[in-house]
Amino acid sequence: MPNYDFASEISIDITKKCNASCRMCWRNSSDGRDTSSEVSFPLIEGWKDYLSRVASISWWGDGEPFMYSDIEKLLEFILLLPQPTHLFSTNGRRLAEFAPVLARANLGEMIISIDGATSRTLEKIRVGVKLDEIIRGIQELQFQRSLLSLPPIRFRFLFVSMVDNVSELPLLVKLAWYLRVAAITVTPLVTHTVFMNEWQCKNVPGLEREFFLSASELANSLNIEFKHTHPGVL
Ligand code: SF4
């Protein structure tokens, strides 16, 4: 019998802080949201009994989770919660730094936001993030897992498609294969200001479809999960 007193999956928007300045981020609009607010760590600690009984916890929201002010305490805290699966979505900048403790956690999928397969494209869009940091972070986390004789982490690339990066989808599949990333999700750009409209793939009919399909074929041949959140736009 399922236990209806406890949610099976919960998501906690721990911080709105970030260490990047992506050009398409909601922070570039003046919608009045506080870019520094956080859920206090003592509050999260107080939920321990409840959190220990849910099936999965997504530690993400509007900011970069590894910029949470008490991230060291939080990561030690999740080691005390071995039952839930812990999920993170990150820009990858601090992955290598926290790999030793992350490797010990009951991690579910680790989602990496990566909007380019070359340094030039990624770093133009995800300002402040380096492709090398992402690669090093993935490799370090898998290395730490291997030291503990634990199975590798399942990684997923999350790619926001835009007119000036979508041609790199096939190369992203190759990068995923090289890094043993299991899955790639492609999603259209959500615009927050009028000036972001020019980056939307729908401005060039057929463009996204062409590169999505060729990347999809390659991914299938390499046994990499490959999907689009809105296939109707293709
Ligand atoms: S990593 Fe996410 S929260 Fe940070 S600037 Fe980029 S889109 Fe915004």
Short mmCIF file of N, CA and C in Angstrom, two decimals, residues 18 20-29 33 62 125 189-190 192-193 195-196 199:
data_model
loop_
_atom_site.label_atom_id
_atom_site.label_comp_id
_atom_site.label_asym_id
_atom_site.label_seq_id
_atom_site.Cartn_x
_atom_site.Cartn_y
_atom_site.Cartn_z
N CYS A 18 23.34 32.56 -8.30
CA CYS A 18 24.00 31.86 -9.39
C CYS A 18 25.40 32.41 -9.61
N ALA A 20 26.71 32.30 -12.78
CA ALA A 20 26.80 32.49 -14.24
C ALA A 20 25.89 33.66 -14.62
N SER A 21 26.02 34.07 -15.86
CA SER A 21 25.17 35.16 -16.38
C SER A 21 24.69 34.77 -17.77
N CYS A 22 23.91 33.71 -17.83
CA CYS A 22 23.46 33.23 -19.14
C CYS A 22 22.60 34.31 -19.81
N ARG A 23 22.78 34.44 -21.12
CA ARG A 23 22.13 35.54 -21.82
C ARG A 23 20.60 35.40 -21.84
N MET A 24 20.09 34.16 -21.69
CA MET A 24 18.64 33.96 -21.79
C MET A 24 18.00 33.75 -20.41
N CYS A 25 18.75 34.01 -19.35
CA CYS A 25 18.24 33.76 -18.00
C CYS A 25 17.12 34.72 -17.62
N TRP A 26 16.23 34.26 -16.75
CA TRP A 26 15.16 35.10 -16.22
C TRP A 26 15.73 36.31 -15.48
N ARG A 27 17.00 36.21 -15.04
CA ARG A 27 17.61 37.34 -14.32
C ARG A 27 17.77 38.57 -15.19
N ASN A 28 17.79 38.36 -16.51
CA ASN A 28 17.97 39.49 -17.41
C ASN A 28 16.68 40.27 -17.65
N SER A 29 15.60 39.81 -17.06
CA SER A 29 14.36 40.59 -17.12
C SER A 29 14.19 41.29 -15.78
N ARG A 33 11.81 39.57 -9.21
CA ARG A 33 12.17 38.47 -8.33
C ARG A 33 13.51 38.73 -7.66
N ASP A 62 15.20 28.15 -9.29
CA ASP A 62 15.54 29.25 -10.19
C ASP A 62 17.02 29.61 -10.20
N ILE A 125 26.90 31.82 -24.76
CA ILE A 125 25.51 31.75 -24.26
C ILE A 125 25.48 31.67 -22.74
N LEU A 189 13.87 27.57 -26.44
CA LEU A 189 14.14 28.75 -25.62
C LEU A 189 12.84 29.35 -25.10
N VAL A 190 12.81 29.62 -23.80
CA VAL A 190 11.72 30.39 -23.22
C VAL A 190 12.22 31.82 -23.08
N HIS A 192 12.33 35.75 -21.96
CA HIS A 192 11.91 36.57 -20.82
C HIS A 192 11.84 38.05 -21.16
N THR A 193 12.46 38.41 -22.28
CA THR A 193 12.38 39.79 -22.75
C THR A 193 12.24 39.77 -24.27
N PHE A 195 14.03 41.18 -26.54
CA PHE A 195 15.28 41.03 -27.31
C PHE A 195 15.72 39.57 -27.42
N MET A 196 15.16 38.69 -26.59
CA MET A 196 15.52 37.26 -26.68
C MET A 196 14.81 36.57 -27.85
N TRP A 199 16.60 34.88 -30.89
CA TRP A 199 17.38 33.64 -30.76
C TRP A 199 16.50 32.40 -30.93
#
